[in-house]
mmCIF file of C-alpha atoms in Angstrom:
data_model
loop_
_atom_site.group_PDB
_atom_site.id
_atom_site.type_symbol
_atom_site.label_atom_id
_atom_site.label_comp_id
_atom_site.label_asym_id
_atom_site.label_seq_id
_atom_site.Cartn_x
_atom_site.Cartn_y
_atom_site.Cartn_z
ATOM 1 C CA MET X 1391 184.017 194.429 -89.710
ATOM 2 C CA LYS X 1392 181.524 192.108 -91.394
ATOM 3 C CA TYR X 1393 179.900 189.481 -89.208
ATOM 4 C CA GLY X 1394 178.660 187.220 -91.990
ATOM 5 C CA LYS X 1395 176.630 184.249 -90.773
ATOM 6 C CA PHE X 1396 177.361 185.265 -87.175
ATOM 7 C CA ALA X 1397 174.534 187.808 -87.419
ATOM 8 C CA ALA X 1398 171.989 185.016 -87.793
ATOM 9 C CA VAL X 1399 172.998 183.369 -84.505
ATOM 10 C CA TYR X 1400 173.940 186.500 -82.567
ATOM 11 C CA ASP X 1401 170.692 186.902 -80.621
ATOM 12 C CA GLY X 1402 170.771 183.339 -79.366
ATOM 13 C CA LEU X 1403 174.329 183.716 -78.134
ATOM 14 C CA MET X 1404 173.571 187.026 -76.395
ATOM 15 C CA GLU X 1405 170.407 185.922 -74.625
ATOM 16 C CA ASP X 1406 172.112 186.053 -71.202
ATOM 17 C CA ILE X 1407 173.129 189.706 -71.595
ATOM 18 C CA PRO X 1408 170.854 191.806 -69.329
ATOM 19 C CA TYR X 1409 169.838 194.403 -71.903
ATOM 20 C CA ASP X 1410 167.084 195.564 -69.549
ATOM 21 C CA LYS X 1411 169.724 196.612 -67.015
ATOM 22 C CA TYR X 1412 171.479 198.612 -69.719
ATOM 23 C CA VAL X 1413 168.263 200.473 -70.460
ATOM 24 C CA GLU X 1414 167.673 201.039 -66.736
ATOM 25 C CA TRP X 1415 171.194 202.448 -66.384
ATOM 26 C CA VAL X 1416 170.675 204.967 -69.159
ATOM 27 C CA ALA X 1417 167.121 205.815 -68.084
ATOM 28 C CA SER X 1418 168.222 206.479 -64.509
ATOM 29 C CA HIS X 1419 170.303 209.391 -65.819
ATOM 30 C CA VAL X 1420 168.358 210.475 -68.909
ATOM 31 C CA PRO X 1421 164.727 209.282 -68.884
ATOM 32 C CA SER X 1422 163.859 210.484 -72.397
ATOM 33 C CA GLY X 1423 165.281 212.081 -75.513
ATOM 34 C CA LYS X 1424 166.750 211.506 -78.951
ATOM 35 C CA LEU X 1425 169.089 208.515 -78.782
ATOM 36 C CA LEU X 1426 171.753 207.234 -81.188
ATOM 37 C CA ASP X 1427 172.555 203.547 -80.635
ATOM 38 C CA VAL X 1428 175.984 203.132 -82.255
ATOM 39 C CA ALA X 1429 177.122 199.599 -83.175
ATOM 40 C CA CYS X 1430 173.549 198.441 -82.618
ATOM 41 C CA GLY X 1431 174.135 194.903 -83.870
ATOM 42 C CA THR X 1432 170.831 193.121 -84.440
ATOM 43 C CA GLY X 1433 168.925 195.933 -82.750
ATOM 44 C CA GLY X 1434 167.856 194.303 -79.502
ATOM 45 C CA LEU X 1435 168.887 197.236 -77.350
ATOM 46 C CA SER X 1436 167.545 199.780 -79.840
ATOM 47 C CA GLN X 1437 164.176 198.069 -79.680
ATOM 48 C CA LEU X 1438 164.077 198.245 -75.880
ATOM 49 C CA PHE X 1439 164.985 201.930 -75.905
ATOM 50 C CA ALA X 1440 162.203 202.609 -78.412
ATOM 51 C CA GLU X 1441 159.729 200.707 -76.245
ATOM 52 C CA MET X 1442 160.745 202.983 -73.361
ATOM 53 C CA GLY X 1443 159.797 206.011 -75.441
ATOM 54 C CA TYR X 1444 163.183 207.171 -76.682
ATOM 55 C CA ASP X 1445 163.435 208.578 -80.213
ATOM 56 C CA VAL X 1446 165.955 206.033 -81.497
ATOM 57 C CA THR X 1447 168.313 205.975 -84.457
ATOM 58 C CA ALA X 1448 170.396 202.804 -84.900
ATOM 59 C CA SER X 1449 173.729 202.470 -86.684
ATOM 60 C CA ASP X 1450 176.180 199.664 -87.366
ATOM 61 C CA LEU X 1451 178.954 198.933 -89.841
ATOM 62 C CA SER X 1452 177.755 195.388 -90.600
ATOM 63 C CA GLU X 1453 175.162 195.058 -93.344
ATOM 64 C CA ASP X 1454 174.311 191.584 -92.062
ATOM 65 C CA MET X 1455 173.568 192.875 -88.565
ATOM 66 C CA LEU X 1456 171.461 195.721 -89.920
ATOM 67 C CA THR X 1457 169.416 193.327 -92.056
ATOM 68 C CA VAL X 1458 168.439 191.420 -88.917
ATOM 69 C CA ALA X 1459 167.818 194.682 -87.032
ATOM 70 C CA ASN X 1460 165.542 196.022 -89.770
ATOM 71 C CA GLN X 1461 163.515 192.831 -89.730
ATOM 72 C CA ARG X 1462 163.225 193.051 -85.939
ATOM 73 C CA PHE X 1463 161.973 196.644 -86.089
ATOM 74 C CA GLN X 1464 159.475 195.877 -88.860
ATOM 75 C CA GLU X 1465 158.022 192.920 -86.985
ATOM 76 C CA ALA X 1466 157.621 195.138 -83.905
ATOM 77 C CA ASN X 1467 156.044 197.940 -85.980
ATOM 78 C CA GLN X 1468 158.803 200.305 -84.885
ATOM 79 C CA SER X 1469 159.993 203.160 -87.094
ATOM 80 C CA ILE X 1470 163.682 203.192 -86.190
ATOM 81 C CA PRO X 1471 166.025 204.718 -88.796
ATOM 82 C CA VAL X 1472 168.966 202.432 -89.569
ATOM 83 C CA LEU X 1473 172.310 203.748 -90.819
ATOM 84 C CA GLN X 1474 175.332 201.799 -92.030
ATOM 85 C CA LEU X 1475 178.193 203.700 -90.428
ATOM 86 C CA SER X 1476 181.481 203.041 -88.702
ATOM 87 C CA MET X 1477 181.513 204.191 -85.088
ATOM 88 C CA ASP X 1478 184.573 206.364 -85.758
ATOM 89 C CA ASN X 1479 182.870 208.125 -88.688
ATOM 90 C CA LEU X 1480 179.302 209.187 -87.953
ATOM 91 C CA GLU X 1481 179.230 211.488 -90.994
ATOM 92 C CA GLY X 1482 178.028 214.694 -89.419
ATOM 93 C CA LEU X 1483 175.199 213.276 -87.315
ATOM 94 C CA SER X 1484 174.072 215.751 -84.665
ATOM 95 C CA GLY X 1485 171.193 216.754 -82.427
ATOM 96 C CA PHE X 1486 171.164 213.732 -80.111
ATOM 97 C CA ASP X 1487 170.611 213.823 -76.364
ATOM 98 C CA ILE X 1488 172.164 210.382 -75.848
ATOM 99 C CA VAL X 1489 174.771 208.276 -77.624
ATOM 100 C CA THR X 1490 175.297 204.636 -76.633
ATOM 101 C CA ILE X 1491 177.960 202.126 -77.690
ATOM 102 C CA ALA X 1492 176.891 198.987 -75.879
ATOM 103 C CA ILE X 1493 178.122 195.490 -75.043
ATOM 104 C CA ASP X 1494 181.872 195.928 -75.625
ATOM 105 C CA SER X 1495 181.407 197.052 -79.238
ATOM 106 C CA LEU X 1496 184.081 199.697 -78.706
ATOM 107 C CA ASN X 1497 186.614 196.914 -78.099
ATOM 108 C CA TYR X 1498 186.459 195.967 -81.771
ATOM 109 C CA LEU X 1499 188.498 199.074 -82.572
ATOM 110 C CA GLN X 1500 192.129 197.982 -82.658
ATOM 111 C CA ASP X 1501 193.795 201.348 -83.100
ATOM 112 C CA GLU X 1502 194.122 203.974 -80.357
ATOM 113 C CA GLN X 1503 193.357 206.755 -82.827
ATOM 114 C CA GLN X 1504 190.116 205.037 -83.830
ATOM 115 C CA VAL X 1505 188.910 204.998 -80.232
ATOM 116 C CA GLN X 1506 189.830 208.642 -79.767
ATOM 117 C CA GLN X 1507 188.101 209.558 -83.033
ATOM 118 C CA THR X 1508 184.995 207.650 -81.928
ATOM 119 C CA PHE X 1509 184.836 209.760 -78.769
ATOM 120 C CA LYS X 1510 185.125 212.897 -80.896
ATOM 121 C CA GLU X 1511 182.350 211.674 -83.191
ATOM 122 C CA ALA X 1512 180.087 210.942 -80.210
ATOM 123 C CA TYR X 1513 180.808 214.416 -78.850
ATOM 124 C CA LYS X 1514 179.877 216.060 -82.157
ATOM 125 C CA ALA X 1515 176.685 214.016 -82.431
ATOM 126 C CA LEU X 1516 175.438 215.201 -79.031
ATOM 127 C CA ASN X 1517 173.579 218.352 -78.099
ATOM 128 C CA SER X 1518 175.102 220.545 -75.408
ATOM 129 C CA GLY X 1519 174.582 218.721 -72.117
ATOM 130 C CA GLY X 1520 174.146 215.401 -73.931
ATOM 131 C CA HIS X 1521 175.147 212.067 -72.445
ATOM 132 C CA PHE X 1522 177.482 209.327 -73.698
ATOM 133 C CA PHE X 1523 177.171 205.768 -72.354
ATOM 134 C CA PHE X 1524 179.408 202.832 -73.241
ATOM 135 C CA ASP X 1525 181.014 199.750 -71.754
ATOM 136 C CA VAL X 1526 184.253 197.878 -72.420
ATOM 137 C CA HIS X 1527 186.028 194.719 -71.355
ATOM 138 C CA SER X 1528 188.379 195.189 -68.441
ATOM 139 C CA ILE X 1529 192.063 194.440 -68.825
ATOM 140 C CA VAL X 1530 191.772 191.405 -66.547
ATOM 141 C CA LYS X 1531 189.017 189.969 -68.739
ATOM 142 C CA VAL X 1532 191.071 190.310 -71.905
ATOM 143 C CA ASP X 1533 194.411 189.265 -70.407
ATOM 144 C CA GLU X 1534 193.250 186.512 -68.044
ATOM 145 C CA VAL X 1535 189.588 185.473 -68.231
ATOM 146 C CA TYR X 1536 189.533 185.047 -71.992
ATOM 147 C CA MET X 1537 192.804 183.126 -71.926
ATOM 148 C CA ALA X 1538 191.086 180.241 -70.091
ATOM 149 C CA SER X 1539 189.700 178.936 -73.396
ATOM 150 C CA PRO X 1540 188.557 176.755 -75.041
ATOM 151 C CA PHE X 1541 184.943 177.556 -74.220
ATOM 152 C CA VAL X 1542 182.152 175.250 -75.366
ATOM 153 C CA TYR X 1543 178.482 176.090 -75.851
ATOM 154 C CA ASP X 1544 175.924 173.417 -76.698
ATOM 155 C CA ALA X 1545 172.263 174.312 -77.130
ATOM 156 C CA GLU X 1546 169.523 172.544 -79.027
ATOM 157 C CA GLU X 1547 170.057 174.287 -82.353
ATOM 158 C CA ILE X 1548 173.430 176.030 -81.934
ATOM 159 C CA ALA X 1549 176.785 174.831 -80.656
ATOM 160 C CA TYR X 1550 180.232 176.365 -80.791
ATOM 161 C CA ILE X 1551 183.843 175.824 -79.810
ATOM 162 C CA TRP X 1552 185.589 179.083 -78.934
ATOM 163 C CA HIS X 1553 189.372 179.379 -78.810
ATOM 164 C CA THR X 1554 191.240 182.531 -77.824
ATOM 165 C CA GLU X 1555 194.822 183.727 -78.039
ATOM 166 C CA PRO X 1556 196.576 187.018 -77.288
ATOM 167 C CA GLY X 1557 196.599 189.559 -80.091
ATOM 168 C CA GLU X 1558 199.662 191.458 -81.247
ATOM 169 C CA ALA X 1559 198.795 194.635 -79.349
ATOM 170 C CA GLU X 1560 198.845 194.944 -75.578
ATOM 171 C CA HIS X 1561 195.542 193.924 -73.930
ATOM 172 C CA SER X 1562 194.124 192.439 -77.117
ATOM 173 C CA VAL X 1563 192.559 189.073 -77.900
ATOM 174 C CA ILE X 1564 191.780 187.022 -80.984
ATOM 175 C CA HIS X 1565 188.579 184.960 -80.833
ATOM 176 C CA ASP X 1566 188.448 181.939 -83.166
ATOM 177 C CA MET X 1567 184.956 180.420 -83.119
ATOM 178 C CA THR X 1568 183.619 177.348 -84.891
ATOM 179 C CA PHE X 1569 179.812 177.210 -85.036
ATOM 180 C CA PHE X 1570 177.446 174.344 -85.716
ATOM 181 C CA VAL X 1571 173.930 175.552 -86.563
ATOM 182 C CA GLN X 1572 171.029 173.173 -87.143
ATOM 183 C CA HIS X 1573 169.034 173.431 -90.371
ATOM 184 C CA ASN X 1574 166.281 170.818 -90.401
ATOM 185 C CA GLU X 1575 168.093 167.571 -89.540
ATOM 186 C CA LEU X 1576 171.569 168.720 -90.547
ATOM 187 C CA PHE X 1577 174.117 171.020 -88.904
ATOM 188 C CA GLU X 1578 175.969 173.673 -90.885
ATOM 189 C CA ARG X 1579 179.516 174.472 -89.776
ATOM 190 C CA PHE X 1580 181.073 177.893 -90.185
ATOM 191 C CA GLU X 1581 183.956 179.802 -88.624
ATOM 192 C CA GLU X 1582 184.369 183.378 -87.406
ATOM 193 C CA THR X 1583 187.469 185.251 -86.211
ATOM 194 C CA HIS X 1584 186.993 188.407 -84.145
ATOM 195 C CA GLU X 1585 189.651 190.661 -82.636
ATOM 196 C CA GLN X 1586 189.201 192.934 -79.637
ATOM 197 C CA ARG X 1587 191.404 195.306 -77.680
ATOM 198 C CA THR X 1588 190.909 197.254 -74.480
ATOM 199 C CA PHE X 1589 192.649 199.957 -72.466
ATOM 200 C CA SER X 1590 192.838 201.014 -68.847
ATOM 201 C CA VAL X 1591 190.176 203.110 -67.132
ATOM 202 C CA ASP X 1592 192.688 205.955 -66.869
ATOM 203 C CA VAL X 1593 193.368 205.883 -70.608
ATOM 204 C CA TYR X 1594 189.685 205.889 -71.547
ATOM 205 C CA THR X 1595 189.123 208.750 -69.087
ATOM 206 C CA LYS X 1596 191.984 210.762 -70.573
ATOM 207 C CA TRP X 1597 190.650 210.299 -74.102
ATOM 208 C CA LEU X 1598 187.110 211.243 -73.068
ATOM 209 C CA GLU X 1599 188.321 214.440 -71.430
ATOM 210 C CA ALA X 1600 190.488 215.253 -74.454
ATOM 211 C CA ALA X 1601 187.368 214.973 -76.628
ATOM 212 C CA GLY X 1602 185.592 217.496 -74.378
ATOM 213 C CA PHE X 1603 183.593 215.209 -72.093
ATOM 214 C CA SER X 1604 183.352 215.272 -68.342
ATOM 215 C CA VAL X 1605 183.315 211.761 -66.877
ATOM 216 C CA GLU X 1606 180.253 211.442 -64.666
ATOM 217 C CA SER X 1607 180.785 207.879 -63.450
ATOM 218 C CA VAL X 1608 182.789 204.703 -63.973
ATOM 219 C CA THR X 1609 181.135 201.528 -62.687
ATOM 220 C CA ALA X 1610 181.471 197.782 -63.141
ATOM 221 C CA ASP X 1611 179.502 194.702 -64.120
ATOM 222 C CA PHE X 1612 175.965 196.121 -64.427
ATOM 223 C CA SER X 1613 176.146 197.599 -60.918
ATOM 224 C CA ASP X 1614 176.757 200.928 -59.188
ATOM 225 C CA GLN X 1615 180.039 199.641 -57.778
ATOM 226 C CA VAL X 1616 183.436 201.160 -58.566
ATOM 227 C CA PRO X 1617 185.596 198.782 -60.631
ATOM 228 C CA ASP X 1618 188.102 196.624 -58.773
ATOM 229 C CA LYS X 1619 190.794 194.205 -59.910
ATOM 230 C CA GLU X 1620 188.220 191.434 -60.481
ATOM 231 C CA SER X 1621 185.755 193.496 -62.538
ATOM 232 C CA GLU X 1622 185.169 192.190 -66.055
ATOM 233 C CA ARG X 1623 183.002 194.860 -67.705
ATOM 234 C CA ILE X 1624 183.541 198.600 -67.174
ATOM 235 C CA PHE X 1625 180.752 201.147 -67.736
ATOM 236 C CA PHE X 1626 181.391 204.809 -68.574
ATOM 237 C CA HIS X 1627 178.906 207.673 -68.360
ATOM 238 C CA ALA X 1628 180.236 210.922 -69.784
ATOM 239 C CA LYS X 1629 178.595 214.273 -70.451
ATOM 240 C CA LYS X 1630 179.125 216.963 -73.050
ATOM 241 C CA ALA X 1631 179.573 220.439 -71.604
#
């Protein structure tokens, strides 16, 4: 999907996401190597991985997101290749030790076959013994937590009103967001609609194994804990044989 003007405000809205914990999670299992950051967004996580010494390649479908990512990398004097690719079509990429799909990016795939194809693409991109890390929204987050909208965010230069409603598919959500972004003394208003869908841990596990992965761990909420009925974000670590 295209994020449009959302790319320009994305970093401010994501400032509470503990990207450093994501890097620590990956590094605790694979401390170095060639890493493909799929659905990299504006490149914040890619940058941290590069600072840790990983050989990083970043990809995303959104041209707007990649424009911001490229600027970030240039300002940091980082040589990170950037590719405009869909996560379910990585066009023959191979030779990676690590593939990441971070911060619920996988949930933007609405079709079951797309998710399964994405797992196959990650598998093909990895070297033998390579590692696949990703996280998704839990079912309770999509079906219950998100349904407590509207949510309101009001910062100095950005504000938004965020409404949600159930999507057509099971365990899916439609996010309707109205943003107000300050430019000099005026605020610009724009709207974004995003759709996400999730599946159960058992379903993700089945699809990973069908793609050829062994599931090394399933944890929750940036911790080492096993998911429970209250968990909101589920983390998967899988390995290619």
